[in-house]
mmCIF file of C-alpha atoms and ligand atoms in Angstrom:
data_model
loop_
_atom_site.group_PDB
_atom_site.id
_atom_site.type_symbol
_atom_site.label_atom_id
_atom_site.label_comp_id
_atom_site.label_asym_id
_atom_site.label_seq_id
_atom_site.Cartn_x
_atom_site.Cartn_y
_atom_site.Cartn_z
ATOM 1 C CA UNK A 1 75.044 76.085 64.442
ATOM 2 C CA UNK A 2 76.126 75.692 67.921
ATOM 3 C CA UNK A 3 78.876 73.236 66.836
ATOM 4 C CA UNK A 4 80.134 75.406 63.968
ATOM 5 C CA UNK A 5 80.541 78.171 66.649
ATOM 6 C CA UNK A 6 82.296 75.949 68.745
ATOM 7 C CA UNK A 7 84.921 75.132 66.105
ATOM 8 C CA UNK A 8 85.358 78.991 65.577
ATOM 9 C CA UNK A 9 86.326 79.886 69.103
ATOM 10 C CA UNK A 10 89.832 81.455 68.339
ATOM 11 C CA UNK A 11 92.743 80.823 70.550
ATOM 12 C CA UNK A 12 93.603 81.657 73.242
ATOM 13 C CA UNK A 13 90.582 80.903 75.389
ATOM 14 C CA UNK A 14 89.675 79.822 78.985
ATOM 15 C CA UNK A 15 86.930 77.524 79.363
ATOM 16 C CA UNK A 16 85.454 76.200 82.584
ATOM 17 C CA UNK A 17 83.782 72.977 82.496
ATOM 18 C CA UNK A 18 80.198 72.965 84.174
ATOM 19 C CA UNK A 19 80.233 69.303 84.943
ATOM 20 C CA UNK A 20 83.617 69.355 86.770
ATOM 21 C CA UNK A 21 82.484 72.471 88.685
ATOM 22 C CA UNK A 22 79.206 70.776 89.887
ATOM 23 C CA UNK A 23 81.484 67.745 90.947
ATOM 24 C CA UNK A 24 83.488 70.201 93.461
ATOM 25 C CA UNK A 25 80.309 72.148 94.574
ATOM 26 C CA UNK A 26 78.740 68.699 95.466
ATOM 27 C CA UNK A 27 81.616 68.070 97.544
ATOM 28 C CA UNK A 28 81.607 71.458 99.130
ATOM 29 C CA UNK A 29 78.015 71.150 99.681
ATOM 30 C CA UNK A 30 78.214 67.756 101.490
ATOM 31 C CA UNK A 31 80.722 69.522 104.094
ATOM 32 C CA UNK A 32 77.951 71.934 104.743
ATOM 33 C CA UNK A 33 75.246 69.297 105.129
ATOM 34 C CA UNK A 34 77.224 67.249 107.369
ATOM 35 C CA UNK A 35 78.492 70.072 109.481
ATOM 36 C CA UNK A 36 76.020 72.953 109.284
ATOM 37 C CA UNK A 37 78.954 75.307 108.324
ATOM 38 C CA UNK A 38 78.463 77.986 105.652
ATOM 39 C CA UNK A 39 80.966 78.234 102.488
ATOM 40 C CA UNK A 40 81.688 81.326 100.762
ATOM 41 C CA UNK A 41 83.267 81.764 97.309
ATOM 42 C CA UNK A 42 86.619 83.904 97.732
ATOM 43 C CA UNK A 43 86.268 85.979 94.672
ATOM 44 C CA UNK A 44 89.895 86.939 94.795
ATOM 45 C CA UNK A 45 90.720 83.418 92.793
ATOM 46 C CA UNK A 46 87.629 83.302 90.676
ATOM 47 C CA UNK A 47 85.570 86.234 89.532
ATOM 48 C CA UNK A 48 83.960 84.555 86.407
ATOM 49 C CA UNK A 49 80.502 85.986 87.353
ATOM 50 C CA UNK A 50 78.701 84.101 84.366
ATOM 51 C CA UNK A 51 79.310 80.753 87.000
ATOM 52 C CA UNK A 52 77.817 82.592 89.926
ATOM 53 C CA UNK A 53 74.284 81.517 89.312
ATOM 54 C CA UNK A 54 75.386 77.992 89.390
ATOM 55 C CA UNK A 55 77.667 78.302 92.395
ATOM 56 C CA UNK A 56 75.303 80.117 94.406
ATOM 57 C CA UNK A 57 72.924 77.216 94.216
ATOM 58 C CA UNK A 58 75.395 75.156 96.261
ATOM 59 C CA UNK A 59 77.316 77.973 98.397
ATOM 60 C CA UNK A 60 76.051 80.494 100.960
ATOM 61 C CA UNK A 61 77.643 83.724 99.588
ATOM 62 C CA UNK A 62 80.855 85.200 98.395
ATOM 63 C CA UNK A 63 83.833 86.943 100.115
ATOM 64 C CA UNK A 64 85.605 90.068 98.806
ATOM 65 C CA UNK A 65 88.952 91.753 99.556
ATOM 66 C CA UNK A 66 88.126 95.004 97.979
ATOM 67 C CA UNK A 67 85.234 97.533 97.092
ATOM 68 C CA UNK A 68 85.131 96.141 93.656
ATOM 69 C CA UNK A 69 84.940 92.324 94.429
ATOM 70 C CA UNK A 70 82.247 93.349 97.263
ATOM 71 C CA UNK A 71 80.395 94.924 94.626
ATOM 72 C CA UNK A 72 80.482 92.153 92.204
ATOM 73 C CA UNK A 73 79.509 89.497 94.837
ATOM 74 C CA UNK A 74 76.598 91.876 95.986
ATOM 75 C CA UNK A 75 75.288 92.481 92.352
ATOM 76 C CA UNK A 76 75.817 88.883 90.812
ATOM 77 C CA UNK A 77 76.283 86.258 93.591
ATOM 78 C CA UNK A 78 73.587 87.220 96.083
ATOM 79 C CA UNK A 79 73.497 85.433 99.479
ATOM 80 C CA UNK A 80 76.087 86.609 102.264
ATOM 81 C CA UNK A 81 78.583 89.133 101.163
ATOM 82 C CA UNK A 82 81.774 89.283 103.314
ATOM 83 C CA UNK A 83 84.490 91.710 102.872
ATOM 84 C CA UNK A 84 88.209 91.639 104.615
ATOM 85 C CA UNK A 85 90.596 94.321 103.747
ATOM 86 C CA UNK A 86 93.904 94.756 105.123
ATOM 87 C CA UNK A 87 92.883 98.402 105.726
ATOM 88 C CA UNK A 88 89.508 99.995 104.493
ATOM 89 C CA UNK A 89 89.953 103.390 103.421
ATOM 90 C CA UNK A 90 87.576 106.247 104.274
ATOM 91 C CA UNK A 91 86.954 107.141 100.917
ATOM 92 C CA UNK A 92 85.496 103.799 99.973
ATOM 93 C CA UNK A 93 83.927 102.989 103.323
ATOM 94 C CA UNK A 94 80.540 104.024 102.684
ATOM 95 C CA UNK A 95 80.096 102.085 99.240
ATOM 96 C CA UNK A 96 81.661 99.194 100.924
ATOM 97 C CA UNK A 97 78.818 99.383 103.735
ATOM 98 C CA UNK A 98 76.414 99.324 101.190
ATOM 99 C CA UNK A 99 77.309 96.196 99.622
ATOM 100 C CA UNK A 100 78.246 93.870 102.307
ATOM 101 C CA UNK A 101 76.552 92.143 105.473
ATOM 102 C CA UNK A 102 79.974 91.061 107.241
ATOM 103 C CA UNK A 103 82.950 93.459 107.551
ATOM 104 C CA UNK A 104 86.097 91.905 108.905
ATOM 105 C CA UNK A 105 88.834 94.258 110.145
ATOM 106 C CA UNK A 106 92.618 93.639 110.038
ATOM 107 C CA UNK A 107 93.411 95.522 113.343
ATOM 108 C CA UNK A 108 91.960 96.972 116.391
ATOM 109 C CA UNK A 109 92.678 100.596 115.001
ATOM 110 C CA UNK A 110 90.449 99.685 112.098
ATOM 111 C CA UNK A 111 87.738 98.505 114.134
ATOM 112 C CA UNK A 112 87.721 101.582 116.236
ATOM 113 C CA UNK A 113 87.823 103.795 113.182
ATOM 114 C CA UNK A 114 84.801 102.256 111.382
ATOM 115 C CA UNK A 115 83.273 99.915 113.780
ATOM 116 C CA UNK A 116 80.215 102.132 115.202
ATOM 117 C CA UNK A 117 79.340 103.061 111.552
ATOM 118 C CA UNK A 118 79.144 99.343 110.501
ATOM 119 C CA UNK A 119 77.371 98.337 113.683
ATOM 120 C CA UNK A 120 74.937 101.258 113.030
ATOM 121 C CA UNK A 121 74.265 99.884 109.544
ATOM 122 C CA UNK A 122 73.345 96.599 111.029
ATOM 123 C CA UNK A 123 76.665 94.932 109.794
ATOM 124 C CA UNK A 124 78.231 91.843 111.408
ATOM 125 C CA UNK A 125 81.867 92.747 112.395
ATOM 126 C CA UNK A 126 84.759 90.563 112.842
ATOM 127 C CA UNK A 127 88.464 90.714 113.567
ATOM 128 C CA UNK A 128 91.107 88.856 111.649
ATOM 129 C CA UNK A 129 93.615 87.434 113.949
ATOM 130 C CA UNK A 130 96.985 86.153 113.149
ATOM 131 C CA UNK A 131 97.857 83.038 115.156
ATOM 132 C CA UNK A 132 101.890 83.464 114.306
ATOM 133 C CA UNK A 133 101.752 79.640 113.450
ATOM 134 C CA UNK A 134 102.844 78.916 109.970
ATOM 135 C CA UNK A 135 102.155 75.526 108.371
ATOM 136 C CA UNK A 136 103.488 76.095 105.034
ATOM 137 C CA UNK A 137 106.937 75.775 103.457
ATOM 138 C CA UNK A 138 109.225 78.549 104.626
ATOM 139 C CA UNK A 139 110.232 78.998 101.075
ATOM 140 C CA UNK A 140 106.605 80.158 100.345
ATOM 141 C CA UNK A 141 106.472 83.241 102.584
ATOM 142 C CA UNK A 142 104.572 85.204 99.401
ATOM 143 C CA UNK A 143 101.664 82.823 100.350
ATOM 144 C CA UNK A 144 102.270 82.739 104.045
ATOM 145 C CA UNK A 145 100.043 85.351 105.901
ATOM 146 C CA UNK A 146 101.410 83.763 109.029
ATOM 147 C CA UNK A 147 104.955 84.604 108.281
ATOM 148 C CA UNK A 148 107.147 86.528 110.629
ATOM 149 C CA UNK A 149 106.416 90.396 110.459
ATOM 150 C CA UNK A 150 103.002 89.626 108.218
ATOM 151 C CA UNK A 151 100.747 92.663 108.127
ATOM 152 C CA UNK A 152 97.826 90.433 107.779
ATOM 153 C CA UNK A 153 95.888 89.976 110.975
ATOM 154 C CA UNK A 154 96.028 90.754 114.693
ATOM 155 C CA UNK A 155 98.449 89.089 116.772
ATOM 156 C CA UNK A 156 97.629 88.026 120.450
ATOM 157 C CA UNK A 157 99.555 90.765 122.011
ATOM 158 C CA UNK A 158 98.374 93.617 120.031
ATOM 159 C CA UNK A 159 94.828 92.123 120.514
ATOM 160 C CA UNK A 160 95.453 91.612 124.313
ATOM 161 C CA UNK A 161 96.405 95.440 124.616
ATOM 162 C CA UNK A 162 93.102 96.502 122.586
ATOM 163 C CA UNK A 163 90.747 94.051 124.606
ATOM 164 C CA UNK A 164 88.475 96.605 126.343
ATOM 165 C CA UNK A 165 87.662 98.226 123.089
ATOM 166 C CA UNK A 166 86.733 95.090 121.396
ATOM 167 C CA UNK A 167 83.115 95.123 122.528
ATOM 168 C CA UNK A 168 80.499 94.741 119.513
ATOM 169 C CA UNK A 169 82.553 92.405 117.452
ATOM 170 C CA UNK A 170 80.673 89.256 116.833
ATOM 171 C CA UNK A 171 83.078 87.078 114.899
ATOM 172 C CA UNK A 172 86.835 86.276 114.432
ATOM 173 C CA UNK A 173 88.759 85.393 111.279
ATOM 174 C CA UNK A 174 91.788 83.638 110.314
ATOM 175 C CA UNK A 175 93.381 82.750 107.082
ATOM 176 C CA UNK A 176 96.873 81.085 107.234
ATOM 177 C CA UNK A 177 96.645 78.093 104.807
ATOM 178 C CA UNK A 178 97.418 77.788 101.123
ATOM 179 C CA UNK A 179 96.729 74.629 99.059
ATOM 180 C CA UNK A 180 96.712 72.650 102.486
ATOM 181 C CA UNK A 181 95.121 69.413 103.843
ATOM 182 C CA UNK A 182 92.829 69.439 106.948
ATOM 183 C CA UNK A 183 95.977 68.110 109.299
ATOM 184 C CA UNK A 184 97.409 71.514 108.781
ATOM 185 C CA UNK A 185 94.063 73.187 109.685
ATOM 186 C CA UNK A 186 93.763 70.940 112.829
ATOM 187 C CA UNK A 187 97.068 72.107 113.966
ATOM 188 C CA UNK A 188 96.152 75.747 113.320
ATOM 189 C CA UNK A 189 92.936 75.339 115.191
ATOM 190 C CA UNK A 190 94.771 73.797 118.138
ATOM 191 C CA UNK A 191 97.123 77.002 118.425
ATOM 192 C CA UNK A 192 93.959 79.351 117.909
ATOM 193 C CA UNK A 193 92.112 77.781 120.735
ATOM 194 C CA UNK A 194 95.144 77.995 123.039
ATOM 195 C CA UNK A 195 95.766 81.687 122.287
ATOM 196 C CA UNK A 196 92.284 82.935 121.473
ATOM 197 C CA UNK A 197 89.931 80.352 123.057
ATOM 198 C CA UNK A 198 88.454 82.790 125.775
ATOM 199 C CA UNK A 199 87.569 84.958 123.405
ATOM 200 C CA UNK A 200 86.109 82.519 121.161
ATOM 201 C CA UNK A 201 83.455 81.813 123.860
ATOM 202 C CA UNK A 202 82.229 85.346 123.444
ATOM 203 C CA UNK A 203 81.820 85.246 119.487
ATOM 204 C CA UNK A 204 78.844 84.207 117.391
ATOM 205 C CA UNK A 205 80.909 83.147 114.219
ATOM 206 C CA UNK A 206 84.545 81.949 113.284
ATOM 207 C CA UNK A 207 85.832 82.218 109.521
ATOM 208 C CA UNK A 208 88.468 79.656 108.697
ATOM 209 C CA UNK A 209 89.427 81.566 105.704
ATOM 210 C CA UNK A 210 90.650 79.895 102.517
ATOM 211 C CA UNK A 211 93.413 77.573 101.518
ATOM 212 C CA UNK A 212 91.786 74.443 102.319
ATOM 213 C CA UNK A 213 92.277 72.133 99.262
ATOM 214 C CA UNK A 214 88.947 70.643 99.885
ATOM 215 C CA UNK A 215 88.315 69.201 96.406
ATOM 216 C CA UNK A 216 91.667 67.620 95.822
ATOM 217 C CA UNK A 217 91.692 63.964 95.416
ATOM 218 C CA UNK A 218 93.650 63.212 98.743
ATOM 219 C CA UNK A 219 92.066 65.791 101.123
ATOM 220 C CA UNK A 220 90.950 64.445 104.282
ATOM 221 C CA UNK A 221 87.335 65.373 104.337
ATOM 222 C CA UNK A 222 86.547 63.516 107.588
ATOM 223 C CA UNK A 223 89.129 65.408 109.587
ATOM 224 C CA UNK A 224 87.759 68.790 108.164
ATOM 225 C CA UNK A 225 84.248 67.738 109.217
ATOM 226 C CA UNK A 226 85.025 66.687 112.498
ATOM 227 C CA UNK A 227 87.133 69.906 113.286
ATOM 228 C CA UNK A 228 84.144 72.021 111.975
ATOM 229 C CA UNK A 229 81.598 70.243 114.228
ATOM 230 C CA UNK A 230 84.073 70.300 117.241
ATOM 231 C CA UNK A 231 84.627 74.156 117.100
ATOM 232 C CA UNK A 232 81.055 74.691 116.432
ATOM 233 C CA UNK A 233 79.770 72.782 119.313
ATOM 234 C CA UNK A 234 82.502 73.690 121.846
ATOM 235 C CA UNK A 235 82.279 77.410 121.358
ATOM 236 C CA UNK A 236 78.614 77.550 119.940
ATOM 237 C CA UNK A 237 79.797 79.200 116.758
ATOM 238 C CA UNK A 238 78.658 79.474 113.245
ATOM 239 C CA UNK A 239 81.570 78.325 111.126
ATOM 240 C CA UNK A 240 82.504 79.794 107.833
ATOM 241 C CA UNK A 241 84.900 78.582 105.158
ATOM 242 C CA UNK A 242 85.985 80.856 102.303
ATOM 243 C CA UNK A 243 87.945 78.678 99.695
ATOM 244 C CA UNK A 244 88.681 80.192 96.369
ATOM 245 C CA UNK A 245 90.866 77.706 94.696
ATOM 246 C CA UNK A 246 89.085 74.551 96.014
ATOM 247 C CA UNK A 247 85.669 75.670 94.358
ATOM 248 C CA UNK A 248 87.146 75.494 90.893
ATOM 249 C CA UNK A 249 90.106 73.173 91.339
ATOM 250 C CA UNK A 250 90.807 71.256 87.965
ATOM 251 C CA UNK A 251 87.802 72.887 86.565
ATOM 252 C CA UNK A 252 89.302 75.415 83.988
ATOM 253 C CA UNK A 253 91.339 75.023 80.780
ATOM 254 C CA UNK A 254 93.489 77.380 78.725
ATOM 255 C CA UNK A 255 93.660 76.516 75.000
ATOM 256 C CA UNK A 256 96.367 78.082 72.942
ATOM 257 C CA UNK A 257 97.950 77.289 69.673
ATOM 258 C CA UNK A 258 101.448 76.790 68.571
ATOM 259 C CA UNK A 259 102.489 80.040 66.507
ATOM 260 C CA UNK A 260 106.406 79.119 65.688
ATOM 261 C CA UNK A 261 109.616 77.426 66.655
ATOM 262 C CA UNK A 262 112.914 78.767 67.514
ATOM 263 C CA UNK A 263 115.968 76.535 67.874
ATOM 264 C CA UNK A 264 118.931 77.696 70.190
ATOM 265 C CA UNK A 265 121.716 75.898 71.846
ATOM 266 C CA UNK A 266 119.616 72.426 71.439
ATOM 267 C CA UNK A 267 116.694 73.885 72.857
ATOM 268 C CA UNK A 268 113.621 73.958 70.857
ATOM 269 C CA UNK A 269 111.297 76.867 71.883
ATOM 270 C CA UNK A 270 107.510 76.651 70.698
ATOM 271 C CA UNK A 271 106.057 79.952 70.629
ATOM 272 C CA UNK A 272 102.463 79.811 71.769
ATOM 273 C CA UNK A 273 99.636 82.537 71.398
ATOM 274 C CA UNK A 274 99.448 82.440 75.193
ATOM 275 C CA UNK A 275 101.958 83.921 77.737
ATOM 276 C CA UNK A 276 102.963 82.966 81.149
ATOM 277 C CA UNK A 277 103.652 86.589 81.997
ATOM 278 C CA UNK A 278 99.911 87.960 80.998
ATOM 279 C CA UNK A 279 97.797 84.591 81.110
ATOM 280 C CA UNK A 280 98.983 82.686 84.059
ATOM 281 C CA UNK A 281 101.243 84.971 86.250
ATOM 282 C CA UNK A 282 101.298 82.407 88.876
ATOM 283 C CA UNK A 283 103.373 80.086 86.769
ATOM 284 C CA UNK A 284 106.247 82.851 87.353
ATOM 285 C CA UNK A 285 105.064 83.942 90.583
ATOM 286 C CA UNK A 286 104.219 80.877 92.632
ATOM 287 C CA UNK A 287 106.226 79.566 90.502
ATOM 288 C CA UNK A 288 104.879 76.181 89.016
ATOM 289 C CA UNK A 289 104.803 74.217 85.797
ATOM 290 C CA UNK A 290 101.134 73.858 84.627
ATOM 291 C CA UNK A 291 100.052 70.501 83.037
ATOM 292 C CA UNK A 292 99.610 70.077 79.223
ATOM 293 C CA UNK A 293 96.893 67.643 78.167
ATOM 294 C CA UNK A 294 98.874 64.680 76.184
ATOM 295 C CA UNK A 295 102.257 65.899 77.354
ATOM 296 C CA UNK A 296 105.102 64.586 79.530
ATOM 297 C CA UNK A 297 108.169 65.742 81.531
ATOM 298 C CA UNK A 298 111.197 66.825 79.401
ATOM 299 C CA UNK A 299 113.064 64.088 77.941
ATOM 300 C CA UNK A 300 110.384 61.571 78.588
ATOM 301 C CA UNK A 301 109.341 61.299 74.957
ATOM 302 C CA UNK A 302 111.175 61.849 72.035
ATOM 303 C CA UNK A 303 110.394 65.472 71.277
ATOM 304 C CA UNK A 304 110.882 68.151 73.826
ATOM 305 C CA UNK A 305 109.908 71.813 73.712
ATOM 306 C CA UNK A 306 110.324 74.731 75.900
ATOM 307 C CA UNK A 307 106.865 76.643 75.589
ATOM 308 C CA UNK A 308 107.108 80.375 75.538
ATOM 309 C CA UNK A 309 104.762 83.363 75.068
ATOM 310 C CA UNK A 310 104.756 85.943 72.474
ATOM 311 C CA UNK A 311 105.867 88.717 74.804
ATOM 312 C CA UNK A 312 109.399 90.030 74.790
ATOM 313 C CA UNK A 313 110.416 89.080 78.315
ATOM 314 C CA UNK A 314 112.968 86.480 78.078
ATOM 315 C CA UNK A 315 111.306 84.776 81.229
ATOM 316 C CA UNK A 316 108.043 84.450 79.628
ATOM 317 C CA UNK A 317 108.641 80.528 79.701
ATOM 318 C CA UNK A 318 105.891 78.068 80.858
ATOM 319 C CA UNK A 319 107.927 75.246 80.816
ATOM 320 C CA UNK A 320 109.466 72.175 79.233
ATOM 321 C CA UNK A 321 107.366 69.526 77.891
ATOM 322 C CA UNK A 322 107.734 66.219 75.780
ATOM 323 C CA UNK A 323 105.680 64.806 73.268
ATOM 324 C CA UNK A 324 105.663 61.425 71.461
ATOM 325 C CA UNK A 325 104.988 63.083 68.075
ATOM 326 C CA UNK A 326 106.368 66.368 66.803
ATOM 327 C CA UNK A 327 104.397 69.419 67.410
ATOM 328 C CA UNK A 328 103.535 71.574 64.450
ATOM 329 C CA UNK A 329 102.417 75.293 63.933
ATOM 330 C CA UNK A 330 98.688 75.477 64.535
ATOM 331 C CA UNK A 331 98.456 72.536 66.980
ATOM 332 C CA UNK A 332 96.488 73.317 69.926
ATOM 333 C CA UNK A 333 97.727 72.852 73.468
ATOM 334 C CA UNK A 334 95.327 72.678 76.443
ATOM 335 C CA UNK A 335 96.685 73.746 79.841
ATOM 336 C CA UNK A 336 94.783 72.599 82.747
ATOM 337 C CA UNK A 337 93.949 73.795 86.182
ATOM 338 C CA UNK A 338 93.457 77.245 84.745
ATOM 339 C CA UNK A 339 90.190 78.599 86.460
ATOM 340 C CA UNK A 340 91.901 80.048 89.481
ATOM 341 C CA UNK A 341 94.121 82.754 89.826
ATOM 342 C CA UNK A 342 94.313 83.084 86.152
ATOM 343 C CA UNK A 343 91.509 85.409 84.591
ATOM 344 C CA UNK A 344 91.709 87.481 87.705
ATOM 345 C CA UNK A 345 95.271 88.116 87.407
ATOM 346 C CA UNK A 346 95.448 88.783 83.551
ATOM 347 C CA UNK A 347 97.090 91.959 82.230
ATOM 348 C CA UNK A 348 97.814 93.240 78.876
ATOM 349 C CA UNK A 349 101.635 93.577 79.055
ATOM 350 C CA UNK A 350 103.449 93.921 75.968
ATOM 351 C CA UNK A 351 99.930 94.625 74.482
ATOM 352 C CA UNK A 352 99.038 90.943 74.474
ATOM 353 C CA UNK A 353 95.180 90.503 74.072
ATOM 354 C CA UNK A 354 93.433 88.957 76.827
ATOM 355 C CA UNK A 355 91.973 85.228 76.271
ATOM 356 C CA UNK A 356 88.347 84.701 75.386
ATOM 357 C CA UNK A 357 86.218 83.147 78.178
ATOM 358 C CA UNK A 358 83.996 80.166 77.474
ATOM 359 C CA UNK A 359 81.966 77.562 79.207
ATOM 360 C CA UNK A 360 81.935 73.983 78.431
ATOM 361 C CA UNK A 361 78.313 73.368 79.241
ATOM 362 C CA UNK A 362 76.964 70.112 80.833
ATOM 363 C CA UNK A 363 75.681 68.989 77.239
ATOM 364 C CA UNK A 364 79.077 68.951 76.313
ATOM 365 C CA UNK A 365 78.777 72.119 74.151
ATOM 366 C CA UNK A 366 81.151 75.146 74.364
ATOM 367 C CA UNK A 367 79.497 78.413 74.951
ATOM 368 C CA UNK A 368 81.589 81.815 74.063
ATOM 369 C CA UNK A 369 80.940 84.083 76.983
ATOM 370 C CA UNK A 370 83.277 86.928 76.200
ATOM 371 C CA UNK A 371 86.006 87.909 73.794
ATOM 372 C CA UNK A 372 88.566 91.118 74.312
ATOM 373 C CA UNK A 373 90.137 93.312 71.883
ATOM 374 C CA UNK A 374 92.079 96.512 71.264
ATOM 375 C CA UNK A 375 89.839 98.325 73.438
ATOM 376 C CA UNK A 376 90.524 96.423 76.649
ATOM 377 C CA UNK A 377 94.171 97.369 76.390
ATOM 378 C CA UNK A 378 93.647 100.964 75.409
ATOM 379 C CA UNK A 379 90.952 101.786 78.045
ATOM 380 C CA UNK A 380 93.547 101.257 80.832
ATOM 381 C CA UNK A 381 96.067 103.528 79.424
ATOM 382 C CA UNK A 382 95.890 107.386 78.469
HETATM 383 C C1 LIG B 1 93.158 84.509 99.312
HETATM 384 C C2 LIG B 1 92.214 84.386 100.188
HETATM 385 C C3 LIG B 1 91.304 83.231 100.290
HETATM 386 C C4 LIG B 1 91.127 82.194 99.473
HETATM 387 O O1 LIG B 1 92.224 81.056 99.451
HETATM 388 P P1 LIG B 1 92.357 80.108 98.443
HETATM 389 O O2 LIG B 1 93.805 79.564 98.620
HETATM 390 O O3 LIG B 1 91.988 80.415 97.009
HETATM 391 O O4 LIG B 1 91.355 79.197 98.810
HETATM 392 C C5 LIG B 1 90.178 83.285 101.289
HETATM 393 N N1 LIG B 1 90.343 84.318 102.431
HETATM 394 C C6 LIG B 1 91.158 85.418 102.102
HETATM 395 C C7 LIG B 1 91.261 86.188 103.475
HETATM 396 C C8 LIG B 1 92.273 85.287 101.469
HETATM 397 O O5 LIG B 1 93.166 86.178 101.230
#
């Protein structure tokens, strides 16, 4: 019976491979075990809550960036529930308080506005600092919270002006990395110590944010571990990491099917039943070219295709890929590394349906978790 259902899964669908996820979680757990730090899942990257019971066996809690994420983390993940927002709104604040234990404020003004209420409710309060030190490629400003003029985090000069009002804060938070190795973390920590070191001695915890590509093959775990230990011991701090991408890196897949071919000026377009614009928006936003299992760079093998979605957007192109045998209508193509920043960013532009969500279980069987339909499109419109 199970087998038959597996075969009946309609494309497009995402699946997350439990075995691969556990491999990542073991790596993260080893960092915790060797350093005593705490690790939270950043739900912004991955909110597939059917996986939370598994992930919560390894990690300490969840990090949220909005009311809905914090509710989901509180309801489905358990453990510690942290929230950062660039600006908490009065309208949502009481409900946020009911669903979290740590709040991170973006500015002294927000701390001034909400801090006493949070402390009265026995919440841990922190301030996000901006070290104004970027380790990212300057062309990637969209993913660089430390870029000049950024609205994310409090700079040293703003903090210094507000200093007398910061009593009651128990932690600091920074987030400046994106898909980076621990050498960039070490450089960032050096700047943070230089600028904010005096304040760190007065804090109970420091959150290193996300963007640590911990589960990538070439990641320097030894340096991460020594930096965590060093900061922990020197300032007597509880250290938190809140990776999103690294938790589910290389664990998710998007399975799609070839629907038709369109030739134009020597380009053979393969039209798929999945779309960059709606199902993998980072392909256009980041931008990047996802891997397809069994494919090569354009022109490497005999048959090259430009993969495009079924939307009317001419730029709904996933990339150019070559194969050693020709593709045909009905062939399945599997895009890799599709767990993070995919499901959470899906949309129904053009009335395109949302991919189903499945789990490849440890026993190898595929389990369908959810399918979507017309109502999911209609529900958000009026
Ligand atoms: C985006 C984000 C994360 C997670 O980042 P990843 O690159 O997915 O690890 C963690 N913390 C904050 C504050 C973020 O904005």
